[in-house]
GROMACS .gro file of C-alpha atoms in nm:
model
  246
    1UNK     CA    1  -9.346  10.695   7.702
    2UNK     CA    2  -9.603  10.909   7.512
    3UNK     CA    3  -9.706  10.619   7.284
    4UNK     CA    4  -9.808  10.412   7.590
    5UNK     CA    5 -10.177  10.392   7.638
    6UNK     CA    6 -10.279  10.590   7.933
    7UNK     CA    7 -10.495  10.343   8.132
    8UNK     CA    8 -10.506   9.982   8.199
    9UNK     CA    9 -10.836   9.810   8.085
   10UNK     CA   10 -11.042   9.753   8.401
   11UNK     CA   11 -11.141   9.398   8.319
   12UNK     CA   12 -10.769   9.272   8.256
   13UNK     CA   13 -10.675   9.221   8.624
   14UNK     CA   14 -10.408   8.953   8.640
   15UNK     CA   15 -10.475   8.812   8.300
   16UNK     CA   16 -10.390   9.089   8.076
   17UNK     CA   17 -10.068   9.148   7.916
   18UNK     CA   18  -9.978   9.442   7.698
   19UNK     CA   19 -10.291   9.671   7.721
   20UNK     CA   20 -10.068   9.943   7.839
   21UNK     CA   21  -9.796   9.910   7.571
   22UNK     CA   22  -9.953   9.965   7.245
   23UNK     CA   23  -9.682   9.775   7.026
   24UNK     CA   24  -9.674   9.471   7.223
   25UNK     CA   25 -10.000   9.329   7.121
   26UNK     CA   26 -10.145   9.042   7.299
   27UNK     CA   27 -10.318   8.892   7.580
   28UNK     CA   28 -10.392   8.514   7.616
   29UNK     CA   29 -10.763   8.553   7.713
   30UNK     CA   30 -10.989   8.744   7.485
   31UNK     CA   31 -10.704   8.796   7.232
   32UNK     CA   32 -10.739   9.172   7.262
   33UNK     CA   33 -10.528   9.343   6.998
   34UNK     CA   34 -10.295   9.611   7.100
   35UNK     CA   35 -10.017   9.733   6.862
   36UNK     CA   36  -9.663   9.848   6.974
   37UNK     CA   37  -9.533  10.146   6.788
   38UNK     CA   38  -9.191  10.012   6.731
   39UNK     CA   39  -9.320   9.665   6.635
   40UNK     CA   40  -9.599   9.771   6.399
   41UNK     CA   41  -9.389   9.702   6.102
   42UNK     CA   42  -9.268   9.384   6.268
   43UNK     CA   43  -9.633   9.273   6.292
   44UNK     CA   44  -9.680   9.359   5.917
   45UNK     CA   45  -9.407   9.133   5.813
   46UNK     CA   46  -9.426   8.856   6.084
   47UNK     CA   47  -9.751   8.710   5.936
   48UNK     CA   48  -9.510   8.538   5.666
   49UNK     CA   49  -9.342   8.340   5.955
   50UNK     CA   50  -9.635   8.199   6.150
   51UNK     CA   51  -9.515   7.852   6.080
   52UNK     CA   52  -9.206   7.915   6.313
   53UNK     CA   53  -9.431   7.881   6.630
   54UNK     CA   54  -9.565   7.534   6.564
   55UNK     CA   55  -9.491   7.264   6.818
   56UNK     CA   56  -9.356   7.287   7.176
   57UNK     CA   57  -9.180   7.608   7.270
   58UNK     CA   58  -9.056   7.495   7.592
   59UNK     CA   59  -8.689   7.597   7.631
   60UNK     CA   60  -8.440   7.317   7.691
   61UNK     CA   61  -8.237   7.553   7.923
   62UNK     CA   62  -8.418   7.438   8.244
   63UNK     CA   63  -8.521   7.085   8.216
   64UNK     CA   64  -8.629   6.916   8.523
   65UNK     CA   65  -8.351   6.667   8.537
   66UNK     CA   66  -8.103   6.526   8.775
   67UNK     CA   67  -7.804   6.717   8.621
   68UNK     CA   68  -7.791   7.067   8.504
   69UNK     CA   69  -7.536   7.219   8.267
   70UNK     CA   70  -7.488   7.597   8.288
   71UNK     CA   71  -7.608   7.757   7.972
   72UNK     CA   72  -7.396   8.019   7.790
   73UNK     CA   73  -7.472   8.396   7.866
   74UNK     CA   74  -7.533   8.450   7.491
   75UNK     CA   75  -7.785   8.152   7.481
   76UNK     CA   76  -7.975   8.263   7.781
   77UNK     CA   77  -8.000   8.639   7.656
   78UNK     CA   78  -8.117   8.516   7.323
   79UNK     CA   79  -8.390   8.293   7.478
   80UNK     CA   80  -8.509   8.580   7.694
   81UNK     CA   81  -8.536   8.803   7.390
   82UNK     CA   82  -8.709   8.532   7.168
   83UNK     CA   83  -8.971   8.432   7.415
   84UNK     CA   84  -9.042   8.793   7.518
   85UNK     CA   85  -9.117   8.862   7.143
   86UNK     CA   86  -9.299   8.537   7.093
   87UNK     CA   87  -9.533   8.659   7.389
   88UNK     CA   88  -9.565   9.014   7.254
   89UNK     CA   89  -9.638   8.946   6.876
   90UNK     CA   90  -9.925   8.697   6.808
   91UNK     CA   91  -9.832   8.659   6.447
   92UNK     CA   92  -9.523   8.461   6.548
   93UNK     CA   93  -9.767   8.184   6.601
   94UNK     CA   94  -9.670   8.086   6.971
   95UNK     CA   95  -9.951   8.046   7.208
   96UNK     CA   96  -9.935   8.313   7.476
   97UNK     CA   97  -9.910   8.089   7.775
   98UNK     CA   98  -9.635   7.874   7.615
   99UNK     CA   99  -9.435   8.185   7.518
  100UNK     CA  100  -9.463   8.322   7.873
  101UNK     CA  101  -9.361   7.996   8.025
  102UNK     CA  102  -9.064   7.959   7.810
  103UNK     CA  103  -8.963   8.316   7.914
  104UNK     CA  104  -8.990   8.213   8.274
  105UNK     CA  105  -8.782   7.917   8.221
  106UNK     CA  106  -8.515   8.124   8.043
  107UNK     CA  107  -8.533   8.359   8.331
  108UNK     CA  108  -8.483   8.075   8.596
  109UNK     CA  109  -8.186   7.963   8.378
  110UNK     CA  110  -8.048   8.302   8.397
  111UNK     CA  111  -8.092   8.354   8.766
  112UNK     CA  112  -7.937   8.010   8.836
  113UNK     CA  113  -7.652   8.092   8.619
  114UNK     CA  114  -7.586   8.410   8.814
  115UNK     CA  115  -7.640   8.638   8.510
  116UNK     CA  116  -7.761   8.979   8.604
  117UNK     CA  117  -8.061   9.162   8.446
  118UNK     CA  118  -7.834   9.457   8.357
  119UNK     CA  119  -7.580   9.234   8.193
  120UNK     CA  120  -7.873   9.060   7.995
  121UNK     CA  121  -8.017   9.399   7.881
  122UNK     CA  122  -7.665   9.521   7.781
  123UNK     CA  123  -7.608   9.210   7.580
  124UNK     CA  124  -7.947   9.244   7.406
  125UNK     CA  125  -7.873   9.607   7.324
  126UNK     CA  126  -7.540   9.527   7.156
  127UNK     CA  127  -7.662   9.194   6.984
  128UNK     CA  128  -8.048   9.180   6.951
  129UNK     CA  129  -8.067   8.860   6.772
  130UNK     CA  130  -8.270   8.578   6.905
  131UNK     CA  131  -8.109   8.287   6.726
  132UNK     CA  132  -8.429   8.216   6.526
  133UNK     CA  133  -8.382   8.328   6.158
  134UNK     CA  134  -8.757   8.403   6.105
  135UNK     CA  135  -8.780   8.642   6.409
  136UNK     CA  136  -8.448   8.812   6.345
  137UNK     CA  137  -8.550   8.871   5.987
  138UNK     CA  138  -8.874   9.051   6.097
  139UNK     CA  139  -8.666   9.240   6.357
  140UNK     CA  140  -8.405   9.369   6.116
  141UNK     CA  141  -8.345   9.731   6.139
  142UNK     CA  142  -8.590   9.794   6.418
  143UNK     CA  143  -8.520   9.844   6.779
  144UNK     CA  144  -8.760   9.809   7.081
  145UNK     CA  145  -8.876  10.128   7.250
  146UNK     CA  146  -8.757  10.189   7.606
  147UNK     CA  147  -9.089  10.106   7.764
  148UNK     CA  148  -9.081   9.770   7.593
  149UNK     CA  149  -8.738   9.705   7.721
  150UNK     CA  150  -8.856   9.819   8.060
  151UNK     CA  151  -9.143   9.573   8.033
  152UNK     CA  152  -8.918   9.292   7.948
  153UNK     CA  153  -8.693   9.376   8.241
  154UNK     CA  154  -8.993   9.398   8.474
  155UNK     CA  155  -9.085   9.053   8.366
  156UNK     CA  156  -8.738   8.921   8.421
  157UNK     CA  157  -8.713   9.102   8.766
  158UNK     CA  158  -9.040   8.922   8.874
  159UNK     CA  159  -8.877   8.596   8.808
  160UNK     CA  160  -8.562   8.677   9.001
  161UNK     CA  161  -8.749   8.822   9.289
  162UNK     CA  162  -8.966   8.507   9.321
  163UNK     CA  163  -8.660   8.284   9.314
  164UNK     CA  164  -8.477   8.502   9.564
  165UNK     CA  165  -8.783   8.486   9.801
  166UNK     CA  166  -8.771   8.104   9.805
  167UNK     CA  167  -8.387   8.099   9.826
  168UNK     CA  168  -8.359   7.913   9.499
  169UNK     CA  169  -7.981   7.827   9.445
  170UNK     CA  170  -7.766   8.007   9.198
  171UNK     CA  171  -7.404   7.945   9.089
  172UNK     CA  172  -7.320   8.307   9.145
  173UNK     CA  173  -7.508   8.620   9.276
  174UNK     CA  174  -7.743   8.755   8.999
  175UNK     CA  175  -7.659   9.101   9.134
  176UNK     CA  176  -7.937   9.364   9.182
  177UNK     CA  177  -8.275   9.217   9.130
  178UNK     CA  178  -8.437   9.535   9.016
  179UNK     CA  179  -8.478   9.900   9.112
  180UNK     CA  180  -8.847   9.899   9.154
  181UNK     CA  181  -8.918   9.841   9.521
  182UNK     CA  182  -9.284   9.828   9.453
  183UNK     CA  183  -9.237   9.532   9.219
  184UNK     CA  184  -9.017   9.364   9.478
  185UNK     CA  185  -9.284   9.400   9.750
  186UNK     CA  186  -9.556   9.285   9.521
  187UNK     CA  187  -9.385   8.972   9.382
  188UNK     CA  188  -9.274   8.860   9.732
  189UNK     CA  189  -9.634   8.917   9.854
  190UNK     CA  190  -9.753   8.680   9.585
  191UNK     CA  191  -9.499   8.415   9.677
  192UNK     CA  192  -9.619   8.442  10.046
  193UNK     CA  193  -9.987   8.378   9.926
  194UNK     CA  194  -9.857   8.091   9.725
  195UNK     CA  195  -9.692   7.953  10.038
  196UNK     CA  196 -10.013   7.972  10.226
  197UNK     CA  197 -10.191   7.750   9.958
  198UNK     CA  198 -10.326   8.006   9.728
  199UNK     CA  199 -10.347   7.914   9.354
  200UNK     CA  200 -10.310   8.184   9.076
  201UNK     CA  201 -10.698   8.176   9.018
  202UNK     CA  202 -10.751   8.283   9.390
  203UNK     CA  203 -10.483   8.562   9.382
  204UNK     CA  204 -10.633   8.887   9.251
  205UNK     CA  205 -10.427   9.196   9.146
  206UNK     CA  206 -10.617   9.430   9.376
  207UNK     CA  207 -10.586   9.188   9.660
  208UNK     CA  208 -10.214   9.202   9.646
  209UNK     CA  209 -10.214   9.576   9.598
  210UNK     CA  210 -10.404   9.597   9.925
  211UNK     CA  211 -10.147   9.389  10.115
  212UNK     CA  212  -9.921   9.701  10.080
  213UNK     CA  213 -10.151  10.016  10.084
  214UNK     CA  214  -9.857  10.247  10.168
  215UNK     CA  215  -9.736  10.229   9.797
  216UNK     CA  216 -10.086  10.310   9.659
  217UNK     CA  217 -10.217  10.222   9.308
  218UNK     CA  218  -9.995  10.168   9.005
  219UNK     CA  219  -9.836  10.504   8.923
  220UNK     CA  220  -9.789  10.466   8.553
  221UNK     CA  221  -9.939  10.252   8.259
  222UNK     CA  222  -9.618  10.071   8.230
  223UNK     CA  223  -9.627   9.974   8.597
  224UNK     CA  224  -9.990   9.847   8.559
  225UNK     CA  225  -9.866   9.643   8.255
  226UNK     CA  226  -9.589   9.479   8.457
  227UNK     CA  227  -9.802   9.408   8.778
  228UNK     CA  228 -10.082   9.271   8.570
  229UNK     CA  229  -9.873   8.983   8.467
  230UNK     CA  230  -9.658   8.961   8.789
  231UNK     CA  231  -9.892   8.711   8.943
  232UNK     CA  232  -9.879   8.473   8.664
  233UNK     CA  233  -9.519   8.506   8.626
  234UNK     CA  234  -9.468   8.432   9.000
  235UNK     CA  235  -9.684   8.121   9.000
  236UNK     CA  236  -9.484   8.001   8.653
  237UNK     CA  237  -9.169   8.061   8.834
  238UNK     CA  238  -9.251   7.869   9.153
  239UNK     CA  239  -9.353   7.574   8.934
  240UNK     CA  240  -9.039   7.584   8.735
  241UNK     CA  241  -8.820   7.595   9.046
  242UNK     CA  242  -9.030   7.302   9.210
  243UNK     CA  243  -8.967   7.090   8.903
  244UNK     CA  244  -8.603   7.155   8.914
  245UNK     CA  245  -8.574   7.067   9.280
  246UNK     CA  246  -8.773   6.751   9.238
   0.00000   0.00000   0.00000
């Protein structure tokens, strides 16, 4: 964790992404640049594949249609990895909001299918490919650092916690939602605020933290990075769930 930047930029609040993780370089507002150590070479090679991100990136796993076909485990895992990297690396040419929304939709599909976060992480450890040749070529011979994997897991756990909070149906139990009790409390508090009519613009990071003062401020830069995006991810998850139920 030494290569993680020590402090979260004060102005980031709920809009910031990877300020704390130097290799995962992107935020949607302000386009601050932050390189990830393990992905530096990836960023150097990925400029050659910017055309990959053109057009809509919305995953087809979670279309809001009357019928829903359970996607394969491999397909879901690939989508989770692909959209996480698209959000992390601007050179892949996918707008941040689109990439994050696609990640959330892949997470909803994983939850609905009953696939656990642990099993997805294990699958991606054994087979890191995304199913997109351009991204897989850029990633060849490189591995995500543990803090980057933890960040991806934190995002996915946020999706799962939000869906569990609204009792979203799943074909099978997705297992343990995550080991971080703080994230669990935080995400559920955001769901509660949404249920009271708050929209994403009204919910501030510090406001949610103050709802549970016992836990105190974020303990690590990685925790700050996860919580800084948890509000956005929760609201995207609730919208994806609403569309599937309509």
